[in-house]
Amino acid sequence: MSSLKGTFDQLERDVLAAMAKPKKSFWLALAVSSLMFAVGMGCWGWQIYKGLGVAGITNPVGWGVYITDFVFWVGIAHSGTLISAVLFLFRAKFRNSFNRTAEAMTIFAVMTAGLFPLIHLGRCWLFYWLFPYPNQRLLWVNFRSPLVWDVFAVSTYFTVSLIFWYVGMVPDLAIVRRYTTGVKQWIFRIFSLGWRGTRYQWEHYGKLYMFLAALATPLVISVHSVVSWDFAMSVVPGWHTTIFAPYFVAGAIFSGTAMVITLVVPMRRIFNLETYITVSHFESLAKILLFTSMIVTYSYIVEYVLAFYSGHEFEIAHFLYRSFGDYKYLYWLMLLCNSLLPLTIFVKKLRRNLTYLFILSLFVNVGMWLERFVIIVSSLAKDYDPYAWGTYTPTLIEAGITLGSFGMFFTFFLLFTKYLPVLSITEIKEISE
Amino acid sequence: MSKQWMFDEKADFLAKLRELVDGGVDPHDLETMTPFPVHEADHILHTRTSRLRFFTLAGTLTGLIAGFAFTIFTVMDWPLITGGKPLISLPPFLVIAFELTILLGGILSFVGFLALARLPSVKNVLQPPKEYGNRFVIQQRGEE
Amino acid sequence: MQRREFLKLMGIVSGGAVLSSCGEDPHKKLISHVVPREGEVPGMAALYPSTCTECGAGCGIWVRVRERNPFKLEGMPGHPINDGALCIRGQASLSRLLHPDRITAPRRRTNTGDYQDVSWEQAMADVEQALSESGGRQVYLAGRTTGSLAALIDEFCRTRSFDRAPEVERFNHEAIRFAGDALFGRKSVPQYHLAEADVLVSLGADLLETFVSPVNFARQFAAALEKEQRWYHLEPHFSLTGNRASRRLVIRPDSEPYLLAWLLRAVPARRDLPAAVAAAVPAVTAEAAARQTGLPVTVIEELRDALRASSNPLLLAGGVALAGNNGRLTAVLAALLQWSLDMVGRTVDYERHENYETVGGAADFAGLVDALSDKQIGVLLISRLYHLDHVPSLRDALCGARFRVGLTDFMYPPYDGCDVILPLSHSLESWDDVEPRHGVISLIKPVFRPLHDTLSEGDILLQMMNNGLNYRTYLARRWGTIGRELLDQGWVIRDTEETTPTLQAGAPPPVITIQEPPADKTLVVVPSLRTFDGRSRVLTLLHEIPDPIATITYGNWVTLSVADADTLGITDGQELDIRTSGAGLRLPVKTHPQLAAGRVMVHTDQLDGLALPRDASSGEPLGILPIDSWQATGTRIDVPILSGSFTGAVGRGILPHDKPHHGPAHGGDDHATEHPPATLYPPKEYSRYRWALAIDLDRCIGCSACVAACYIENNVAIVGPDEHRIGREMAWLRIEPHLSRDGRMFFIPVMCQHCENAPCEAVCPVYATYHGSEGLNQQVYNRCVGTRYCANNCPYKVRRFNWFDHEWPSPLNLMLNPDVSVRPKGVMEKCTFCIQRIRQGKDHAKDQGRQVKDGEFTTACAQSCPTGAITFGNLLDRSSRIYALAQSPRAYRLLEGIGTEPAVYYLSKKRENA
């Protein structure tokens, strides 16, 4: 019979095995993602030098791939917080095996997302003008603008998520320092703040965790609502609708959960964490995926019903264009990926098949990226004045920067898997007895 | 003279703790170290609820008030009409105030935690004390 | 540094500035003189009078000059030709002066066929040498010349023994002059008094686009609107002129003689025709006329009745109506009708005719062509020719001259192979005058010394006449007593000795049989609004601004009807191969909903070398060509078409009185000022000024003069075809063609609407755009970070983003308006209601301690409009024109249902389906 301590020691060894000397495949993956990142940075540099004209955005479609990427990455970030904070408040124990990874995903996704408002600016070297700092010219920002709300929401989200992630990691960093030596140990000692696990430390820690979770929950909802209001606060047909806030939040959780599955299925295999992340955990994630997919599908239906029921010429014209116009192939592909394919999760055998879930999650990610693209581009392409109607074709620069964003995300994520514990060891211990 | 007990099992640890407290030891003299929070220990030791909540409250209230105060101040300082909307536009300002509520609430909670948990402990970083790993430890401070 | 050093440095710098300002090129300096010229205040624009020479109409202009640089041309109010307006080509002509590709110095052709720059002494010496060695005839071949230069050329030809060839002009109105000569003994183009006519019937002539004096006609049209003139325009194709007429009648190409012959007999004559003439007119029944022209009998009877009931009618034929095989006949029949209905001497004015006497028809050049081919010409001097494709025999024979001297500003095709090129100064750098109409003399006065090493033609000729005069002195002598008035006013009207002609009794029209019009598909060659006959192609601005009919900017195309496109299975941008008279044309297609089936429109300057067949009697190139066969080639050419759709505007609140169904229930009432939309907010208060614009869609002809004026006034960048293909044109103001529910085409000028509840202002994160206290939507360039949310949120899509930095290749940068900043990349821009003019106007009024008066200043677009369609003013001034227009029952605003409360009012009569 193994003691609790013995189980815990084994747990620690298993998790920290992932932080051992990296294999060649790790270096290869890191090299590839770093290369992608570098390509993205190069493209951005070229864009700054030449001007935003090197991208495909134009009149009337003034926003394109960059804003799609922005909303995409912020959406992905949300699932992490859902798993960490919201499921914590619901006392869903199954969250504990992947909430660290999910939170890390949130941090890196928010960082990646946060670059895009800079990338899409015409004069990005003046990006700091979006922050309300006291200045010699006595200028302030326009708080009525949803873009300023974005600044506040995304900064808040990043800060609170970082605090939450870091605070959650402190006891685990204390564990890691036991297993390291030399410079590495110094680093872990500093970042674990001298944590000892005393009762009063745990007590305050527990309260902090709960308050942060309680604060993060409305934050999750508000941040993506604010991001969706970038569109809903405009007069553009197809954007100007009150359904956007819940629709986008559900969509965010949907795409984020898919990304969690995309990341954790291979990670579990590579690091041999099958004992700790079980098929049932994935099944629960799959159920979340299905549920949010159904909310998103419902939102699609409601959008159409509202448009036609309203009799609003411009809304009706827009929705006909969205389904049968220049971007119709993207639209129907999006429906396939977001609404139809996730329905297969109703089949128990499928939702317990990790390979199937992995492939499905890739489709969902593609579908959710397409959803944002279709909403942004098709609404702008044809709105009120027929003279101004036009189309948008992304250029290689935009593809390069999108590629670079994935490179950035995966670079950070790979480094995370190597240098930080990928499971929340402490929380798994908490539920193991 | 301080005493120390180490256990591999949580049940043993709790039993000893109960025994000590029932035996009349002052809970304030007892210090425990565990690999994860053990709520039963809190019960046994009759601890007071953490005072962290005051930090959180202070943070959120400051954020809320600051949100409205700042936005209204800037708009009165530089009154520009945009889109025919009134100068003091409460719905947008509410969004800002909401975000600031969460932000300052989170930051102040974190600061409060550091203060209350007495972290970072420079002494412990520079001269790390004994590591107990996954054992449950009770330490009793003795009188000198 | 120490104070002493600082003062020393300042002393040197200012001394240097004074010294350097003597004799050095003023254009190298931002402020050209430390001590300005008398009467000039640095920072304040000076106005110089002159005349536009981009085409031959002779519109008077004021040139706005700052620190010695002209940066804007404006029509001269009161001028007899254009009365304050200026067309799209006139506005763009400023860029001709500063064009980087202008010839900057005399050139001599080397043995290898290249050109090398030489000095004037060398070039003139070469010319003199050629003249002395010539051993043959010497010929002077020029484009249409009027005024003192024409007199000087005559004198020169006499003195230096040159033969003066007929003048070359693509649009020589040969048929009109033939008819005038045959019937009245006047081989000239009469002046048409449109404004005085109560019924106007025009066949084919694109009066408002390029025909003779389009700005003048546009002005007259505007005046005639007050009098409720009935204007019938008959054309086989679609033109801006036809669209603007009260009734546009689509007639079968080259079938006009049937209609005119019938009208001659159907409408009772008011002046008798000689019996021989009357008998010679073909007898055409109403049914035959209707059948041949394709017009219903009721319509031609309506024409007859209108003419019969009119008290002062005007009927004229020109342009496309005279371009078929029946061209001369149509002109003659039209002239007969003019006589018969007593128009000659009243609305058809031969006394103050347009000056086209010296212009040659194709046949007039036969002698010269023969002489050239026989190598009889020793020296050929050509001046101000743009192309000779309409006289291919002459074009090909030019090389027969032993020595060719070319006077020009650009290397147009006729100058290929010239031995010496003498570069001409632009009219803005020269002294001169023009007499576009008999008795109307318009001044040309230079703004500065020639930018390059060029001379005016007058100075060149006087040099060669060796009499020591310069052209300025020559002009002064020639003007004599009218000189003072000419210099003061910019124009003079002189008495004419001409008299009203009478019908020559013994003059039966030589051609009287009507030739069969083309049966089926025809190619209709039309003049180009933007490039006239192609001469203005060198001006890039005119390519940047779209042709209003097709909304295509760069490139060549043909216009096709929707029905034909369906039959051919061809869509916009796909290439069509047309076979006509044994030759072929391959161009991409643009469909137009108003073009009738069976007609393909192509511009005169886009024929791509297609050799046009000739009229049998006159030798003029035909413009109505039967199409033998046509088919889609399958190639797709990416033509930059700026409009997304011509037909999508119905029911959207863009067309007049055409609200979306869901809109607020106003019943039939579209008054912007009654029933304001429901709002949560208190109404806005304005204290002294509230700027607004009114655009009269019943006057707008779609000519795009306003667009060109806006480009030049506001330093708007020219971006080129690649950017246009993806939709990145920078135009702040654009002409949107929209098809209405009842099948009429509206040209709607759209610019920033300066909405009171502007959707763009609320979403800018940095306050780069906000609402000013006088109703303007202000854009602050240096605050803009370029998020482009404002452009996304604008329902009118009038905001333009700078995707790249823009260049103004030298010397075009001299044309930049110093009052308007040049925007860098990453910054949003849009129409500002010419805020620089508003500022100046207000400052001026403030200096005088008063409010701005209505009409004291106006926006660039309003100022240039030939029909006065755009009105700018202060809505708070109840006596202002803008206030009256905004209250008119004709007023509506674009997309009112959104609730933006725009400050631009559009006016259009409410029509029952007509």
Short mmCIF file of N, CA and C in Angstrom, two decimals, chain A residues 114-200:
data_model
loop_
_atom_site.label_atom_id
_atom_site.label_comp_id
_atom_site.label_asym_id
_atom_site.label_seq_id
_atom_site.Cartn_x
_atom_site.Cartn_y
_atom_site.Cartn_z
N GLY A 114 -2.56 40.76 -27.73
CA GLY A 114 -2.26 42.16 -27.44
C GLY A 114 -1.37 42.81 -28.46
N LEU A 115 -0.64 41.99 -29.24
CA LEU A 115 0.20 42.60 -30.27
C LEU A 115 -0.63 43.11 -31.44
N PHE A 116 -1.77 42.46 -31.68
CA PHE A 116 -2.49 42.81 -32.91
C PHE A 116 -3.08 44.21 -32.96
N PRO A 117 -3.60 44.74 -31.84
CA PRO A 117 -3.99 46.16 -31.94
C PRO A 117 -2.83 47.05 -32.33
N LEU A 118 -1.60 46.66 -31.99
CA LEU A 118 -0.45 47.45 -32.43
C LEU A 118 -0.18 47.22 -33.91
N ILE A 119 -0.24 45.97 -34.32
CA ILE A 119 0.10 45.63 -35.69
C ILE A 119 -0.83 46.32 -36.67
N HIS A 120 -2.10 46.41 -36.30
CA HIS A 120 -3.05 46.95 -37.29
C HIS A 120 -3.12 48.47 -37.26
N LEU A 121 -2.38 49.11 -36.36
CA LEU A 121 -2.41 50.58 -36.32
C LEU A 121 -1.65 51.16 -37.49
N GLY A 122 -2.19 52.23 -38.04
CA GLY A 122 -1.50 52.90 -39.13
C GLY A 122 -0.18 53.51 -38.68
N ARG A 123 -0.18 54.06 -37.47
CA ARG A 123 1.06 54.64 -36.93
C ARG A 123 1.33 53.95 -35.59
N CYS A 124 1.81 52.72 -35.69
CA CYS A 124 1.87 51.90 -34.47
C CYS A 124 2.92 52.40 -33.49
N TRP A 125 3.85 53.24 -33.97
CA TRP A 125 4.83 53.76 -33.02
C TRP A 125 4.21 54.75 -32.04
N LEU A 126 2.95 55.14 -32.31
CA LEU A 126 2.24 56.03 -31.40
C LEU A 126 1.18 55.28 -30.60
N PHE A 127 1.37 53.98 -30.45
CA PHE A 127 0.34 53.17 -29.81
C PHE A 127 0.05 53.64 -28.39
N TYR A 128 1.04 54.25 -27.75
CA TYR A 128 0.85 54.61 -26.34
C TYR A 128 -0.15 55.74 -26.18
N TRP A 129 -0.53 56.37 -27.27
CA TRP A 129 -1.56 57.39 -27.19
C TRP A 129 -2.91 56.80 -26.82
N LEU A 130 -3.04 55.47 -26.92
CA LEU A 130 -4.31 54.85 -26.55
C LEU A 130 -4.46 54.72 -25.05
N PHE A 131 -3.38 54.97 -24.30
CA PHE A 131 -3.46 54.90 -22.84
C PHE A 131 -3.68 56.30 -22.29
N PRO A 132 -4.53 56.45 -21.28
CA PRO A 132 -4.77 57.80 -20.74
C PRO A 132 -3.71 58.22 -19.74
N TYR A 133 -2.58 58.66 -20.22
CA TYR A 133 -1.55 59.10 -19.30
C TYR A 133 -1.49 60.62 -19.34
N PRO A 134 -1.17 61.22 -18.19
CA PRO A 134 -1.10 62.68 -18.18
C PRO A 134 0.06 63.12 -19.05
N ASN A 135 -0.18 64.14 -19.90
CA ASN A 135 0.87 64.52 -20.83
C ASN A 135 0.90 66.04 -20.96
N GLN A 136 1.97 66.46 -21.55
CA GLN A 136 2.25 67.90 -21.64
C GLN A 136 1.22 68.60 -22.50
N ARG A 137 0.63 67.87 -23.46
CA ARG A 137 -0.33 68.52 -24.35
C ARG A 137 -1.75 68.45 -23.81
N LEU A 138 -1.89 67.92 -22.60
CA LEU A 138 -3.19 67.86 -21.93
C LEU A 138 -4.23 67.09 -22.73
N LEU A 139 -3.78 66.03 -23.39
CA LEU A 139 -4.72 65.23 -24.18
C LEU A 139 -5.18 64.02 -23.38
N TRP A 140 -6.42 63.65 -23.63
CA TRP A 140 -6.94 62.42 -23.03
C TRP A 140 -7.47 61.52 -24.14
N VAL A 141 -7.82 60.29 -23.73
CA VAL A 141 -8.37 59.37 -24.72
C VAL A 141 -9.89 59.45 -24.69
N ASN A 142 -10.50 58.93 -25.72
CA ASN A 142 -11.95 58.99 -25.84
C ASN A 142 -12.54 57.75 -25.19
N PHE A 143 -13.03 57.89 -23.97
CA PHE A 143 -13.55 56.72 -23.27
C PHE A 143 -14.82 56.18 -23.88
N ARG A 144 -15.43 56.93 -24.79
CA ARG A 144 -16.64 56.41 -25.43
C ARG A 144 -16.29 55.40 -26.51
N SER A 145 -15.02 55.31 -26.85
CA SER A 145 -14.66 54.44 -27.96
C SER A 145 -14.44 53.01 -27.47
N PRO A 146 -15.05 52.03 -28.12
CA PRO A 146 -14.83 50.64 -27.72
C PRO A 146 -13.37 50.21 -27.77
N LEU A 147 -12.57 50.91 -28.56
CA LEU A 147 -11.16 50.54 -28.61
C LEU A 147 -10.46 50.88 -27.30
N VAL A 148 -10.88 51.93 -26.66
CA VAL A 148 -10.31 52.26 -25.36
C VAL A 148 -10.80 51.26 -24.32
N TRP A 149 -12.04 50.83 -24.44
CA TRP A 149 -12.52 49.78 -23.54
C TRP A 149 -11.67 48.53 -23.71
N ASP A 150 -11.31 48.25 -24.97
CA ASP A 150 -10.41 47.12 -25.26
C ASP A 150 -9.11 47.26 -24.51
N VAL A 151 -8.55 48.45 -24.57
CA VAL A 151 -7.27 48.69 -23.90
C VAL A 151 -7.39 48.33 -22.43
N PHE A 152 -8.43 48.85 -21.81
CA PHE A 152 -8.62 48.57 -20.39
C PHE A 152 -8.93 47.11 -20.15
N ALA A 153 -9.81 46.55 -20.94
CA ALA A 153 -10.23 45.17 -20.70
C ALA A 153 -9.08 44.21 -20.91
N VAL A 154 -8.37 44.34 -22.00
CA VAL A 154 -7.30 43.38 -22.27
C VAL A 154 -6.15 43.56 -21.29
N SER A 155 -5.83 44.81 -20.95
CA SER A 155 -4.77 45.01 -19.94
C SER A 155 -5.18 44.41 -18.61
N THR A 156 -6.43 44.66 -18.22
CA THR A 156 -6.91 44.08 -16.97
C THR A 156 -6.86 42.57 -17.04
N TYR A 157 -7.32 42.04 -18.15
CA TYR A 157 -7.36 40.60 -18.29
C TYR A 157 -5.97 40.01 -18.18
N PHE A 158 -5.03 40.64 -18.85
CA PHE A 158 -3.66 40.14 -18.81
C PHE A 158 -3.11 40.22 -17.39
N THR A 159 -3.31 41.36 -16.76
CA THR A 159 -2.75 41.54 -15.42
C THR A 159 -3.36 40.54 -14.45
N VAL A 160 -4.68 40.46 -14.43
CA VAL A 160 -5.33 39.57 -13.46
C VAL A 160 -4.99 38.11 -13.76
N SER A 161 -4.97 37.76 -15.05
CA SER A 161 -4.63 36.37 -15.39
C SER A 161 -3.21 36.06 -14.99
N LEU A 162 -2.32 37.01 -15.18
CA LEU A 162 -0.92 36.79 -14.81
C LEU A 162 -0.80 36.59 -13.30
N ILE A 163 -1.49 37.44 -12.56
CA ILE A 163 -1.46 37.30 -11.11
C ILE A 163 -2.02 35.93 -10.71
N PHE A 164 -3.14 35.60 -11.31
CA PHE A 164 -3.81 34.34 -10.98
C PHE A 164 -2.91 33.16 -11.29
N TRP A 165 -2.31 33.19 -12.47
CA TRP A 165 -1.44 32.10 -12.90
C TRP A 165 -0.23 32.01 -12.01
N TYR A 166 0.33 33.16 -11.73
CA TYR A 166 1.54 33.17 -10.92
C TYR A 166 1.25 32.71 -9.50
N VAL A 167 0.22 33.29 -8.95
CA VAL A 167 -0.14 32.90 -7.58
C VAL A 167 -0.39 31.40 -7.50
N GLY A 168 -1.12 30.87 -8.49
CA GLY A 168 -1.38 29.43 -8.50
C GLY A 168 -0.11 28.62 -8.58
N MET A 169 0.91 29.20 -9.19
CA MET A 169 2.15 28.45 -9.42
C MET A 169 3.10 28.51 -8.24
N VAL A 170 2.92 29.45 -7.33
CA VAL A 170 3.93 29.63 -6.27
C VAL A 170 4.20 28.35 -5.49
N PRO A 171 3.16 27.63 -5.04
CA PRO A 171 3.48 26.39 -4.33
C PRO A 171 4.20 25.38 -5.22
N ASP A 172 3.84 25.36 -6.50
CA ASP A 172 4.50 24.41 -7.40
C ASP A 172 5.94 24.81 -7.65
N LEU A 173 6.21 26.11 -7.71
CA LEU A 173 7.59 26.54 -7.88
C LEU A 173 8.40 26.15 -6.65
N ALA A 174 7.71 26.18 -5.51
CA ALA A 174 8.40 25.73 -4.28
C ALA A 174 8.75 24.25 -4.38
N ILE A 175 7.86 23.49 -5.01
CA ILE A 175 8.16 22.06 -5.19
C ILE A 175 9.36 21.89 -6.12
N VAL A 176 9.35 22.64 -7.22
CA VAL A 176 10.41 22.48 -8.22
C VAL A 176 11.76 22.82 -7.63
N ARG A 177 11.76 23.80 -6.73
CA ARG A 177 13.08 24.20 -6.20
C ARG A 177 13.73 23.07 -5.40
N ARG A 178 12.86 22.16 -4.89
CA ARG A 178 13.42 21.02 -4.18
C ARG A 178 14.19 20.12 -5.12
N TYR A 179 13.82 20.11 -6.39
CA TYR A 179 14.42 19.17 -7.32
C TYR A 179 15.52 19.78 -8.16
N THR A 180 15.81 21.06 -7.96
CA THR A 180 16.80 21.70 -8.82
C THR A 180 18.01 22.11 -8.03
N THR A 181 19.07 22.41 -8.76
CA THR A 181 20.29 22.86 -8.13
C THR A 181 20.83 24.05 -8.91
N GLY A 182 21.79 24.68 -8.27
CA GLY A 182 22.55 25.73 -8.96
C GLY A 182 21.71 26.94 -9.31
N VAL A 183 21.98 27.47 -10.50
CA VAL A 183 21.31 28.71 -10.94
C VAL A 183 19.80 28.51 -11.01
N LYS A 184 19.46 27.33 -11.54
CA LYS A 184 18.03 27.04 -11.67
C LYS A 184 17.35 27.12 -10.31
N GLN A 185 18.01 26.59 -9.31
CA GLN A 185 17.37 26.59 -8.00
C GLN A 185 17.23 28.01 -7.47
N TRP A 186 18.21 28.84 -7.73
CA TRP A 186 18.11 30.24 -7.30
C TRP A 186 16.89 30.90 -7.91
N ILE A 187 16.72 30.63 -9.23
CA ILE A 187 15.58 31.25 -9.90
C ILE A 187 14.28 30.79 -9.27
N PHE A 188 14.19 29.49 -9.03
CA PHE A 188 12.93 28.99 -8.45
C PHE A 188 12.75 29.45 -7.02
N ARG A 189 13.85 29.62 -6.30
CA ARG A 189 13.74 30.13 -4.94
C ARG A 189 13.18 31.53 -4.95
N ILE A 190 13.72 32.36 -5.88
CA ILE A 190 13.25 33.75 -5.93
C ILE A 190 11.78 33.80 -6.30
N PHE A 191 11.44 33.04 -7.34
CA PHE A 191 10.05 33.15 -7.80
C PHE A 191 9.06 32.44 -6.91
N SER A 192 9.52 31.50 -6.08
CA SER A 192 8.57 30.92 -5.13
C SER A 192 8.47 31.75 -3.87
N LEU A 193 9.19 32.87 -3.83
CA LEU A 193 9.06 33.86 -2.77
C LEU A 193 9.38 33.34 -1.38
N GLY A 194 10.04 32.20 -1.31
CA GLY A 194 10.32 31.65 0.02
C GLY A 194 9.10 30.97 0.62
N TRP A 195 8.29 30.45 -0.20
CA TRP A 195 7.05 29.78 0.22
C TRP A 195 7.37 28.54 1.06
N ARG A 196 6.63 28.40 2.19
CA ARG A 196 6.91 27.25 3.04
C ARG A 196 5.71 26.34 3.22
N GLY A 197 4.56 26.82 2.84
CA GLY A 197 3.40 25.96 3.02
C GLY A 197 2.86 25.96 4.44
N THR A 198 3.12 27.04 5.17
CA THR A 198 2.59 27.09 6.53
C THR A 198 1.09 27.34 6.49
N ARG A 199 0.47 27.12 7.62
CA ARG A 199 -0.99 27.19 7.64
C ARG A 199 -1.47 28.57 7.31
N TYR A 200 -0.86 29.62 7.85
CA TYR A 200 -1.38 30.96 7.57
C TYR A 200 -1.14 31.33 6.12
#
